[in-house]
mmCIF file of N, CA and C in Angstrom:
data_model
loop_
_atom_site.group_PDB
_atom_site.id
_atom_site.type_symbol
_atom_site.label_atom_id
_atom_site.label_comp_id
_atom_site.label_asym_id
_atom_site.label_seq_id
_atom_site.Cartn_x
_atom_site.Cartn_y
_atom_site.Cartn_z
ATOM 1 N N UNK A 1 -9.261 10.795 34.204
ATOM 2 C CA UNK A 1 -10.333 11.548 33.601
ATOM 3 C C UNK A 1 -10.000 11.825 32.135
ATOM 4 N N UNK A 2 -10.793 11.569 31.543
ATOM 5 C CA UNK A 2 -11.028 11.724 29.655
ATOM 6 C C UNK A 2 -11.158 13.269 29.359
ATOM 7 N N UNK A 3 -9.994 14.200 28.210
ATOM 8 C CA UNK A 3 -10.458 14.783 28.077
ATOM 9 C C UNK A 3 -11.126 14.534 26.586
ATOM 10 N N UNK A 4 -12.366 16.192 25.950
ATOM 11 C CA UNK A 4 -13.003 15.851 24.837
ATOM 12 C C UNK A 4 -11.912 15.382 23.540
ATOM 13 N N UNK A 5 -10.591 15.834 23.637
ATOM 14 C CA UNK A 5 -9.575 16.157 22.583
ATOM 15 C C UNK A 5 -9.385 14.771 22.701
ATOM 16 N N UNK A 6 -8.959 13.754 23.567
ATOM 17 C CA UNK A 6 -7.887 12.834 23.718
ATOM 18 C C UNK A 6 -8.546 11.766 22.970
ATOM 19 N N UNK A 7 -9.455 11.102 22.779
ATOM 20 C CA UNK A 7 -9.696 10.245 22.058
ATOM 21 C C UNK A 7 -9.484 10.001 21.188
ATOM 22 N N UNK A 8 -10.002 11.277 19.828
ATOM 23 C CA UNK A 8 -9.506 11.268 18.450
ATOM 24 C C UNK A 8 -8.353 10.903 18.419
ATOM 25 N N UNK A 9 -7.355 11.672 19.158
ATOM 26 C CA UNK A 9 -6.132 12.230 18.565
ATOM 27 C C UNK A 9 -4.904 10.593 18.568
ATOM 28 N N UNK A 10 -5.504 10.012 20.289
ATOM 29 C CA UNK A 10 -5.223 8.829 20.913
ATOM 30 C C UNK A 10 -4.893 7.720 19.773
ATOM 31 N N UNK A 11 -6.625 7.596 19.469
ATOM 32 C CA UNK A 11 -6.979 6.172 18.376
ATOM 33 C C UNK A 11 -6.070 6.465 16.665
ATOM 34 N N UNK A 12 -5.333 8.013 16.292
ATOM 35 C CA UNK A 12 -4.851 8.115 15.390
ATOM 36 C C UNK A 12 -3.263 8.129 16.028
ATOM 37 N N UNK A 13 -3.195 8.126 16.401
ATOM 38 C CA UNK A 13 -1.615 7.745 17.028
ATOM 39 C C UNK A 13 -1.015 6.470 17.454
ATOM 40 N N UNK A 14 -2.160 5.393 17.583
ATOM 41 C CA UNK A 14 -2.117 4.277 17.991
ATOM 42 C C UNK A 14 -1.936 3.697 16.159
ATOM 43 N N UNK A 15 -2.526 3.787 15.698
ATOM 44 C CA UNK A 15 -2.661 3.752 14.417
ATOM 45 C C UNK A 15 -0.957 4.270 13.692
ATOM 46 N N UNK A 16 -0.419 4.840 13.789
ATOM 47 C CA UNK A 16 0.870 5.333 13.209
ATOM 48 C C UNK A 16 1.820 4.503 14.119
ATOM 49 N N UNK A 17 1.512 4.400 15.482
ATOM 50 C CA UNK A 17 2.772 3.850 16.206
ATOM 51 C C UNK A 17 2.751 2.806 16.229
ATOM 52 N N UNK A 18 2.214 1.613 15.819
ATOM 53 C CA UNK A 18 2.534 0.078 15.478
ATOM 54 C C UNK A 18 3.696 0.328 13.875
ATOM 55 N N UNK A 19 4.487 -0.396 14.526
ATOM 56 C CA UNK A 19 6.115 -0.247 13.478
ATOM 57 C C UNK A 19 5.335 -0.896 12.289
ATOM 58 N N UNK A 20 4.817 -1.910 12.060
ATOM 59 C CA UNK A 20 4.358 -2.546 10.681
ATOM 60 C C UNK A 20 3.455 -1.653 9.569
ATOM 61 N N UNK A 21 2.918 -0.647 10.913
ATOM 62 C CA UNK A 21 1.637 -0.007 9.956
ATOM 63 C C UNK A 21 2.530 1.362 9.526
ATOM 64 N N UNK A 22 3.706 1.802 10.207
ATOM 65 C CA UNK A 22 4.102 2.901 9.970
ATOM 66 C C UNK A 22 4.875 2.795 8.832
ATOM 67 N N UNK A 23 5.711 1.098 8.654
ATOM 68 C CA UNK A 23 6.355 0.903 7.636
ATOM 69 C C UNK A 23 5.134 1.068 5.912
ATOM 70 N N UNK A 24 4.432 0.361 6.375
ATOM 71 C CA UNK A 24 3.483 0.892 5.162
ATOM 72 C C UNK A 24 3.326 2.042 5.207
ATOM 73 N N UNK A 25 2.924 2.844 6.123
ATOM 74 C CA UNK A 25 2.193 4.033 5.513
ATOM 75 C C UNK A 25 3.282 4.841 4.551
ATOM 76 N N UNK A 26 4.722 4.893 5.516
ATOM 77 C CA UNK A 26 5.673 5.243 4.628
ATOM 78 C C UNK A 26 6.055 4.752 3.074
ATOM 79 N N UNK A 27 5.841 3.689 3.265
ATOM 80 C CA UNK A 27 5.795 2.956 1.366
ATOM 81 C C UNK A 27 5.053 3.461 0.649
ATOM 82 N N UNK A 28 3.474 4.190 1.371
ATOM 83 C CA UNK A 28 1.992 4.140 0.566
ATOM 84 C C UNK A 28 2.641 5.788 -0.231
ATOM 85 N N UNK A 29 3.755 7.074 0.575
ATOM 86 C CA UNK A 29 3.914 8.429 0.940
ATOM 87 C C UNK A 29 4.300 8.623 -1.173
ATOM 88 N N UNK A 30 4.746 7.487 -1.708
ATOM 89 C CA UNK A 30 5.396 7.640 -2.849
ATOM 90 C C UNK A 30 3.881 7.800 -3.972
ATOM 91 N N UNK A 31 2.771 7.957 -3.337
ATOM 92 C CA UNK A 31 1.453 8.272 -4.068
ATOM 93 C C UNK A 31 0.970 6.950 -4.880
ATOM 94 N N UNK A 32 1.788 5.637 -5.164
ATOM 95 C CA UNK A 32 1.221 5.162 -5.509
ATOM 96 C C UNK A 32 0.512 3.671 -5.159
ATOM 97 N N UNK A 33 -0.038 3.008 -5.718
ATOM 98 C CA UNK A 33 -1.424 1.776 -5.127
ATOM 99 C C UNK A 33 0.048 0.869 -4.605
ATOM 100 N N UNK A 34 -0.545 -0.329 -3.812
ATOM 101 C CA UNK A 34 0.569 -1.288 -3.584
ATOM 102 C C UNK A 34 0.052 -2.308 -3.300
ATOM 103 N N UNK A 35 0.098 -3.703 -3.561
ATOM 104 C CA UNK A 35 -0.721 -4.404 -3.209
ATOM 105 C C UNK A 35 -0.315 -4.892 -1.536
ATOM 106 N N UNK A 36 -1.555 -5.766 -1.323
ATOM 107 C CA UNK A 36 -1.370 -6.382 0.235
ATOM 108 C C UNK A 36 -0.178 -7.188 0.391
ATOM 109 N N UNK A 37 0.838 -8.045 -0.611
ATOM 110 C CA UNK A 37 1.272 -8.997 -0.426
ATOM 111 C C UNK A 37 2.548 -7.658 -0.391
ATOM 112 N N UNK A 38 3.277 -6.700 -1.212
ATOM 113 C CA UNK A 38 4.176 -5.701 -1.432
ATOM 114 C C UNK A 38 3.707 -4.902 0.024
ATOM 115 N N UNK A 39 3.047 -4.626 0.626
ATOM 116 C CA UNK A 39 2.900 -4.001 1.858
ATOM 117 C C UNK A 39 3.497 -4.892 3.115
ATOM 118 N N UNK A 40 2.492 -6.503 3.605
ATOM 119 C CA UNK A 40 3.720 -7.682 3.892
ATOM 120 C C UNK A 40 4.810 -7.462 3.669
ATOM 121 N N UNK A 41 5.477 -7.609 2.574
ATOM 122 C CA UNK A 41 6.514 -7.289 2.396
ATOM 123 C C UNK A 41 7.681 -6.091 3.054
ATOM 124 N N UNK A 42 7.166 -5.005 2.810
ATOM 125 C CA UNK A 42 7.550 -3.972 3.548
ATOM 126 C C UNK A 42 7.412 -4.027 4.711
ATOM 127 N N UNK A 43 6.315 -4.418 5.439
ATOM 128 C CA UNK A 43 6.315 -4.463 7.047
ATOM 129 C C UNK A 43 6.681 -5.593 7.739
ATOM 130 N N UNK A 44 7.348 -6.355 6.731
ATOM 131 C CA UNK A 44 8.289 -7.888 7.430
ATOM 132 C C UNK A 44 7.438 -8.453 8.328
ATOM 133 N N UNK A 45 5.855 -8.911 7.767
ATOM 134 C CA UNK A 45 5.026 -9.483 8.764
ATOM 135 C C UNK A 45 4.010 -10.577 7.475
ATOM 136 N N UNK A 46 3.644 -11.582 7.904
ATOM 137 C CA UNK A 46 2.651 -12.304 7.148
ATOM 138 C C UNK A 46 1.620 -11.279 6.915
ATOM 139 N N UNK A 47 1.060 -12.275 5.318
ATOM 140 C CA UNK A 47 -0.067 -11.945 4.351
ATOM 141 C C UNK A 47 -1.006 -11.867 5.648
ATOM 142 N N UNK A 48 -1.388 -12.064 6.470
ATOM 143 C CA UNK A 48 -2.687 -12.278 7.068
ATOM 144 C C UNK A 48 -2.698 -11.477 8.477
ATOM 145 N N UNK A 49 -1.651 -10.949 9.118
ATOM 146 C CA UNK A 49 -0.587 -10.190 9.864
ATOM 147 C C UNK A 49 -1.228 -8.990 8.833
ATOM 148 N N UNK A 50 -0.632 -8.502 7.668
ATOM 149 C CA UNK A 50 -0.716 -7.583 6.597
ATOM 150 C C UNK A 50 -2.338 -6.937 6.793
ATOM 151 N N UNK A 51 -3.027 -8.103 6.262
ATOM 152 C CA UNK A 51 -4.380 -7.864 6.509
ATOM 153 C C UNK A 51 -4.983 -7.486 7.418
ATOM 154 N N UNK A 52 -4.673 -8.072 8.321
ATOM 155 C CA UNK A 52 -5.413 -7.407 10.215
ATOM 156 C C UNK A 52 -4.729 -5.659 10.043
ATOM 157 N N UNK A 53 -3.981 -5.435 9.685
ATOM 158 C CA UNK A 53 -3.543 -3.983 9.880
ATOM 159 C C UNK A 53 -4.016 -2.809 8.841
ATOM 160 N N UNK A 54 -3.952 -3.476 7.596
ATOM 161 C CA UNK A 54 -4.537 -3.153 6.168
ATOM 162 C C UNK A 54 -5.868 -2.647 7.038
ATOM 163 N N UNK A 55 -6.900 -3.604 7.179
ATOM 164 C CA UNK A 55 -8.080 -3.351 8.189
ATOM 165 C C UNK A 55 -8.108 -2.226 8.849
ATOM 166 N N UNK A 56 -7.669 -2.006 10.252
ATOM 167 C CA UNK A 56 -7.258 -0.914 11.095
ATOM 168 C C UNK A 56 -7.389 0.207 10.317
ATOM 169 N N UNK A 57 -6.267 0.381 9.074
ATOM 170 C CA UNK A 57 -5.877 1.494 8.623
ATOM 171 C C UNK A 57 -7.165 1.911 7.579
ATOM 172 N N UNK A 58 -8.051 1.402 6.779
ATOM 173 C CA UNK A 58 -8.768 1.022 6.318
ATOM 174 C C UNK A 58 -9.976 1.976 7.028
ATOM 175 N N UNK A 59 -10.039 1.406 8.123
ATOM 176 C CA UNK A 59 -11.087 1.870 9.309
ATOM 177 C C UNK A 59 -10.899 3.438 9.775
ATOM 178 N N UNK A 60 -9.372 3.583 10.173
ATOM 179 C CA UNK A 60 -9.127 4.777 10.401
ATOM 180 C C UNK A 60 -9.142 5.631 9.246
ATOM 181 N N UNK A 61 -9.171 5.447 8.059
ATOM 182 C CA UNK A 61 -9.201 6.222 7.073
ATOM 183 C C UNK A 61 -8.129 6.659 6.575
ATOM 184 N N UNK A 62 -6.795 6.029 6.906
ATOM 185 C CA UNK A 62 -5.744 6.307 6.372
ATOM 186 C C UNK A 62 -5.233 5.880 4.695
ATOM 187 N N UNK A 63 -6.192 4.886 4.172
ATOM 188 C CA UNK A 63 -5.589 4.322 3.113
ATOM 189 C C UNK A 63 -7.046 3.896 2.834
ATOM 190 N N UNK A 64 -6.807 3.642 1.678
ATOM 191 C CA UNK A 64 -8.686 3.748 0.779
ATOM 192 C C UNK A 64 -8.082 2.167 -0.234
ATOM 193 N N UNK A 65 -8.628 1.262 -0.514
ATOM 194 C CA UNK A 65 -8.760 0.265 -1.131
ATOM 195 C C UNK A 65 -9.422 0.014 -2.331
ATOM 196 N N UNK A 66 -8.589 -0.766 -3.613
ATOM 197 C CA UNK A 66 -9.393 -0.887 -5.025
ATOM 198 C C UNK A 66 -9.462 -2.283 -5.341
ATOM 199 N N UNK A 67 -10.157 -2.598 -5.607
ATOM 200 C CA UNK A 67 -9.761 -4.020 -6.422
ATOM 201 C C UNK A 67 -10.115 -4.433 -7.493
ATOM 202 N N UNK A 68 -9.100 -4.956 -7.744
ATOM 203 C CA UNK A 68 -8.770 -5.320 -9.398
ATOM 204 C C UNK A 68 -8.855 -6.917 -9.509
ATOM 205 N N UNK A 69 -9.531 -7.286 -9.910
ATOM 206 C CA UNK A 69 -10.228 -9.049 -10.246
ATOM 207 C C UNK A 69 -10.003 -9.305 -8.395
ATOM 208 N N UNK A 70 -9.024 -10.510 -8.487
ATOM 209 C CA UNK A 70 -8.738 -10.908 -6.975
ATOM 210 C C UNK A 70 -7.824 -10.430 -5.913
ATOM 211 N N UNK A 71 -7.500 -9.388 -6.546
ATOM 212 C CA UNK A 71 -5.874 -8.584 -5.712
ATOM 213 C C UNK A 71 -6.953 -7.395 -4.682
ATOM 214 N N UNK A 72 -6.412 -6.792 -4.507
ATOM 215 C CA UNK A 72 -6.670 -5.546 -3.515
ATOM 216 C C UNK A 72 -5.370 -5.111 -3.480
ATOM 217 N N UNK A 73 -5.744 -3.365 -3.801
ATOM 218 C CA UNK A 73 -4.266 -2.629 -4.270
ATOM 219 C C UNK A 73 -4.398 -1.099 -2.992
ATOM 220 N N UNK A 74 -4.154 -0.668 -2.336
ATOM 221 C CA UNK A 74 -3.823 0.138 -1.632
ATOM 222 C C UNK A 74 -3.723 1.493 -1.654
ATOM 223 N N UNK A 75 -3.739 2.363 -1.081
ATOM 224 C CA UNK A 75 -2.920 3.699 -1.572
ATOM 225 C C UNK A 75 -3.383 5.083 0.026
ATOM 226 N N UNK A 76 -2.763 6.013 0.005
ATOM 227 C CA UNK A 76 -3.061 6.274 1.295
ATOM 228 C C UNK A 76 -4.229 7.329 0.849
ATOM 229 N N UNK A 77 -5.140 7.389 1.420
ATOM 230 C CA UNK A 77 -6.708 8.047 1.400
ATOM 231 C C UNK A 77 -6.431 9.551 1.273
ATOM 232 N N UNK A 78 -5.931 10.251 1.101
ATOM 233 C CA UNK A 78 -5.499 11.600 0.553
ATOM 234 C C UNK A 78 -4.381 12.555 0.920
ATOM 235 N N UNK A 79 -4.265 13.672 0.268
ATOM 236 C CA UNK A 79 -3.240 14.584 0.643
ATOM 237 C C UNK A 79 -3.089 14.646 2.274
ATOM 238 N N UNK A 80 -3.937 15.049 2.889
ATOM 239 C CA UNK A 80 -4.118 15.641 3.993
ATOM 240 C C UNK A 80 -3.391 14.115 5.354
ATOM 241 N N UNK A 81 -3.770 12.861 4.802
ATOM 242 C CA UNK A 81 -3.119 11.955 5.668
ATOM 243 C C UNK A 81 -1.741 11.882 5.311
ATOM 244 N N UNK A 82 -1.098 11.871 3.388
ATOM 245 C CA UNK A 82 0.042 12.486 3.380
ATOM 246 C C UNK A 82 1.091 13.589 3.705
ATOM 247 N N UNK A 83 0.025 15.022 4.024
ATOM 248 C CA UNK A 83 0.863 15.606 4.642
ATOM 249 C C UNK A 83 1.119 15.428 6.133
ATOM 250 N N UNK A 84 -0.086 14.952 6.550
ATOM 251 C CA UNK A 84 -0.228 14.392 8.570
ATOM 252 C C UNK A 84 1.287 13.291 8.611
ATOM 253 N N UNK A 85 1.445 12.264 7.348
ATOM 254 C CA UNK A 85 2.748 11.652 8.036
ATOM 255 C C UNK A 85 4.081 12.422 7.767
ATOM 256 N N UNK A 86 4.302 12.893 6.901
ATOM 257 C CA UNK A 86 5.326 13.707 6.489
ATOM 258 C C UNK A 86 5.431 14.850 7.338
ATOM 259 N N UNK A 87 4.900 15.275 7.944
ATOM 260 C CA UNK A 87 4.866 16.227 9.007
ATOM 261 C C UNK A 87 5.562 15.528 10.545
ATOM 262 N N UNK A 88 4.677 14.269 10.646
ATOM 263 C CA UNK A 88 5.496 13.101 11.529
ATOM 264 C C UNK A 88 6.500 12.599 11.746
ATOM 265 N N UNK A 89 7.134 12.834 10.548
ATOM 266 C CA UNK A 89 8.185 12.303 10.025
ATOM 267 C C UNK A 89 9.338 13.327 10.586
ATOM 268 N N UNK A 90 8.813 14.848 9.965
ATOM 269 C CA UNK A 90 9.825 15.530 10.425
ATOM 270 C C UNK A 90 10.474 15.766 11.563
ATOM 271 N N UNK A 91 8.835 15.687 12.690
ATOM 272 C CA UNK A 91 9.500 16.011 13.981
ATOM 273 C C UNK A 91 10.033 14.929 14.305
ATOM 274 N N UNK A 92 9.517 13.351 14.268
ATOM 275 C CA UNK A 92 10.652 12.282 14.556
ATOM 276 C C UNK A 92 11.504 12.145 14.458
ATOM 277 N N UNK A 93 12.452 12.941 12.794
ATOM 278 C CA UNK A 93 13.614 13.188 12.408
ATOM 279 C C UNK A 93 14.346 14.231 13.030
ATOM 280 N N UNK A 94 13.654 15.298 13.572
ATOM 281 C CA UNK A 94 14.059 16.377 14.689
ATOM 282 C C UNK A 94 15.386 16.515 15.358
ATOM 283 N N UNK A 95 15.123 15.305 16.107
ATOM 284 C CA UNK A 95 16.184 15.083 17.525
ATOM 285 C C UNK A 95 17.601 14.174 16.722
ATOM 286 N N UNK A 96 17.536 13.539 15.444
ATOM 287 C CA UNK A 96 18.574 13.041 14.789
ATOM 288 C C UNK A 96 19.324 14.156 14.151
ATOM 289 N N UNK A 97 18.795 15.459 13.643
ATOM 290 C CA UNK A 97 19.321 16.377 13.134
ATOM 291 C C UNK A 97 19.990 17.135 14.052
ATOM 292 N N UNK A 98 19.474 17.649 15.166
ATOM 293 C CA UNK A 98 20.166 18.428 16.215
ATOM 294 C C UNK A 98 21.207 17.737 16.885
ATOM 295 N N UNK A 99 21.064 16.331 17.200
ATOM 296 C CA UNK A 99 22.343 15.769 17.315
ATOM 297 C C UNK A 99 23.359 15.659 16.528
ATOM 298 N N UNK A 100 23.223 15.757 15.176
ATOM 299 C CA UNK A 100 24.184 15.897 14.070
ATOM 300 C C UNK A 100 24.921 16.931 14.266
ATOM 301 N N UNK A 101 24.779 17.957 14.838
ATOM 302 C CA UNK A 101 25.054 19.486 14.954
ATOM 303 C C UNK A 101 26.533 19.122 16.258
#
């Protein structure tokens, strides 16, 4: 059974937990544009791999798109998705810190 909450929250978590898209989003956290081929790059996956996810994120509203002649340059769609991963970040980092202890 579906509750009303689980969907949203679901389709934005699915979205962060593919390793390629998380590696970008983390690249995008430094505020500035990046292109598609420098995102590839970072997520150790083909230009076209890059793109299918670019998409996704695109859709979900995580990252807003410019383009400049033939490039397409990147950047993450505002504060509020920057503070949503950095917040992510922390509690993921959580359980590495308390084990440090």
């Amino acid at each position: 059974m579906r509750t009303p909450h689980e969907p949203r929250l679901a389709r934005v978590a699915a979205l962060v937990a593919d390793p390629a898209r998380s590696r970008m989003l983390a690249y995008l956290l430094s505020g500035e544009y990046a292109s598609a081929g420098e995102l590839a790059k970072t997520a150790s996956v083909s230009a076209s791999t890059a793109s299918g996810h670019l998409a996704k994120l695109l859709d979900g509203g995580f990252v807003v798109c410019e383009a400049r002649g033939r490039h397409r340059y990147f950047r993450l769609a505002d504060a509020e998705v920057a503070h949503a991963l950095e917040a992510l970040a922390l509690v993921a980092e959580r359980g590495e810190h308390e084990r440090a202890w």
